[in-house]
XYZ file of N, CA and C in Angstrom:
228
model
N -7.555 -8.194 -0.059
C -9.001 -8.126 -0.407
C -9.435 -6.706 -0.425
N -10.327 -6.530 -1.297
C -10.947 -5.102 -1.525
C -12.301 -4.970 -0.919
N -12.401 -3.927 -0.098
C -13.745 -3.603 0.600
C -14.165 -2.228 0.155
N -14.791 -2.140 -0.971
C -15.119 -0.697 -1.449
C -13.844 0.037 -1.791
N -13.604 1.149 -1.095
C -12.415 1.979 -1.201
C -11.286 1.414 -0.339
N -11.368 0.249 0.277
C -10.452 -0.168 1.288
C -9.675 -1.279 0.614
N -8.447 -1.554 1.298
C -7.554 -2.479 0.820
C -6.925 -3.163 2.067
N -6.664 -4.582 1.936
C -6.135 -5.332 3.066
C -4.781 -5.979 2.619
N -3.823 -5.655 3.440
C -2.485 -6.233 3.203
C -2.128 -7.098 4.420
N -1.446 -8.328 4.068
C -1.133 -9.219 5.048
C 0.344 -9.573 4.933
N 1.115 -9.462 5.980
C 2.501 -9.724 5.941
C 3.140 -8.795 4.871
N 3.889 -9.276 4.058
C 4.614 -8.400 3.045
C 3.855 -8.343 1.738
N 2.629 -9.006 1.760
C 1.789 -9.018 0.583
C 0.759 -8.001 0.551
N 0.478 -7.482 -0.633
C -0.632 -6.396 -0.802
C -1.094 -6.532 -2.235
N -2.377 -6.645 -2.422
C -2.900 -6.747 -3.721
C -4.063 -5.743 -3.961
N -3.970 -5.067 -5.154
C -5.009 -4.153 -5.449
C -5.410 -4.259 -6.926
N -6.544 -3.603 -7.352
C -6.948 -3.705 -8.723
C -7.280 -2.333 -9.207
N -7.032 -2.042 -10.415
C -7.224 -0.728 -11.060
C -6.160 0.268 -10.596
N -6.562 1.280 -9.811
C -5.655 2.203 -9.300
C -4.886 1.929 -8.100
N -5.183 0.631 -7.682
C -4.511 0.082 -6.452
C -3.154 -0.410 -6.859
N -2.410 -0.999 -5.890
C -1.109 -1.531 -6.225
C -0.857 -2.951 -5.771
N 0.109 -3.566 -6.372
C 0.494 -4.884 -6.062
C 1.924 -4.945 -5.446
N 1.953 -5.462 -4.217
C 3.217 -5.580 -3.478
C 3.621 -6.995 -3.169
N 4.856 -7.311 -3.564
C 5.292 -8.727 -3.241
C 6.615 -8.548 -2.506
N 6.754 -9.087 -1.326
C 7.890 -8.856 -0.467
C 8.097 -7.378 -0.206
N 9.157 -6.821 -0.579
C 9.476 -5.423 -0.444
C 9.379 -4.701 -1.784
N 8.759 -5.473 -2.814
C 8.568 -4.638 -4.065
C 7.167 -4.189 -4.079
N 6.974 -3.203 -4.934
C 5.629 -2.664 -5.040
C 5.507 -2.302 -6.596
N 4.345 -2.732 -7.250
C 4.200 -2.352 -8.621
C 2.828 -1.535 -8.653
N 2.877 -0.429 -9.349
C 1.709 0.456 -9.472
C 1.232 0.273 -10.867
N -0.194 0.307 -10.981
C -0.924 0.252 -12.218
C -1.555 1.557 -12.528
N -1.413 2.016 -13.805
C -2.114 3.333 -14.139
C -1.213 4.477 -13.776
N -1.636 5.318 -12.839
C -0.929 6.473 -12.419
C 0.087 6.252 -11.283
N 0.259 4.953 -10.936
C 1.173 4.661 -9.833
C 2.537 4.372 -10.313
N 3.386 4.107 -9.380
C 4.876 3.953 -9.860
C 5.435 2.690 -9.210
N 6.602 2.369 -9.816
C 7.321 1.086 -9.336
C 8.573 1.578 -8.638
N 8.740 0.990 -7.480
C 9.974 1.249 -6.607
C 10.258 0.051 -5.798
N 11.468 0.067 -5.217
C 11.892 -0.967 -4.407
C 12.414 -0.566 -3.009
N 11.912 -1.373 -1.965
C 12.338 -1.028 -0.618
C 13.445 -2.066 -0.391
N 14.687 -1.581 0.069
C 15.706 -2.570 0.205
C 15.653 -3.245 1.636
N 14.871 -2.727 2.517
C 14.740 -3.252 3.836
C 13.285 -3.704 4.132
N 12.995 -4.884 4.628
C 11.730 -5.285 4.863
C 10.996 -4.489 5.988
N 11.756 -3.998 6.902
C 11.172 -3.280 8.075
C 11.189 -1.693 7.773
N 11.542 -1.344 6.585
C 11.649 0.080 6.309
C 10.262 0.600 5.900
N 9.906 1.717 6.458
C 8.553 2.379 6.181
C 8.753 3.483 5.164
N 8.182 3.375 4.071
C 8.295 4.339 2.973
C 7.001 5.252 3.029
N 7.286 6.516 2.958
C 6.183 7.496 2.996
C 6.374 8.407 1.839
N 5.325 8.515 0.927
C 5.432 9.397 -0.143
C 4.102 9.748 -0.719
N 4.015 10.800 -1.387
C 2.799 11.367 -1.909
C 2.392 10.607 -3.283
N 1.257 10.186 -3.464
C 0.904 9.478 -4.723
C -0.575 9.825 -4.984
N -0.862 10.338 -6.155
C -2.229 10.690 -6.458
C -2.918 11.411 -5.353
N -2.217 12.453 -4.905
C -2.811 13.293 -3.867
C -3.158 12.656 -2.564
N -2.257 11.648 -2.132
C -2.517 10.907 -0.966
C -1.207 10.443 -0.367
N -1.036 10.074 0.864
C 0.205 9.537 1.483
C -0.127 8.041 1.797
N 0.930 7.257 1.540
C 0.794 5.847 1.851
C 1.973 5.440 2.707
N 1.785 4.781 3.779
C 2.790 4.168 4.589
C 2.938 2.711 4.369
N 4.057 2.126 4.004
C 4.241 0.779 3.762
C 5.191 0.189 4.745
N 4.975 -1.131 5.143
C 5.862 -1.771 6.067
C 5.483 -3.155 6.158
N 5.961 -3.888 7.161
C 5.662 -5.233 7.286
C 4.619 -5.459 8.395
N 3.623 -6.364 8.118
C 2.585 -6.563 9.051
C 1.131 -6.455 8.256
N 0.147 -6.587 8.995
C -1.267 -6.427 8.446
C -1.733 -5.062 8.573
N -2.278 -4.468 7.548
C -2.730 -3.032 7.629
C -4.006 -2.905 6.609
N -4.797 -1.980 7.000
C -5.913 -1.731 6.079
C -6.025 -0.138 6.107
N -6.008 0.420 4.874
C -6.241 1.836 4.755
C -7.140 2.142 3.576
N -7.692 3.344 3.704
C -8.630 3.768 2.614
C -7.900 4.865 1.865
N -8.383 5.051 0.602
C -7.715 6.028 -0.349
C -8.666 7.033 -0.747
N -9.872 7.121 -0.018
C -10.904 8.026 -0.227
C -10.661 9.271 0.534
N -11.539 9.614 1.526
C -11.410 10.789 2.268
C -10.412 10.753 3.409
N -10.114 9.418 3.730
C -9.141 9.311 4.864
C -8.033 8.348 4.453
N -6.876 9.000 4.050
C -5.719 8.304 3.483
C -4.781 7.694 4.574
N -5.236 7.861 5.934
C -4.282 7.426 7.036
C -4.321 5.897 7.238
N -3.153 5.259 7.155
C -2.961 3.911 7.448
C -3.560 3.526 8.786
N -4.208 2.355 8.905
C -4.720 1.886 10.155
C -3.976 0.526 10.370
N -3.077 0.535 11.230
C -2.324 -0.733 11.456
C -3.035 -1.749 12.226
N -3.052 -3.005 11.726
C -3.893 -4.003 12.244
C -3.031 -5.004 13.172
N -1.707 -4.966 13.026
C -0.913 -5.964 13.708
C 0.594 -5.800 13.322
């Protein structure tokens, strides 16, 4: 779900619109200026710079903003 500049991911799922991303399992698909890549391990945390921000990916629920505060906030 999207809350302004925020994004909610549950389990291995993550959905975004526009400049956001779609993640299914350990796949992630970027739209627009984003990229496509594969994580071979579900528990693997990928950290990379994208559109002048850092994004941490993993398994579990998390909410992060892509505005002034790109730091992931882990929910569970």
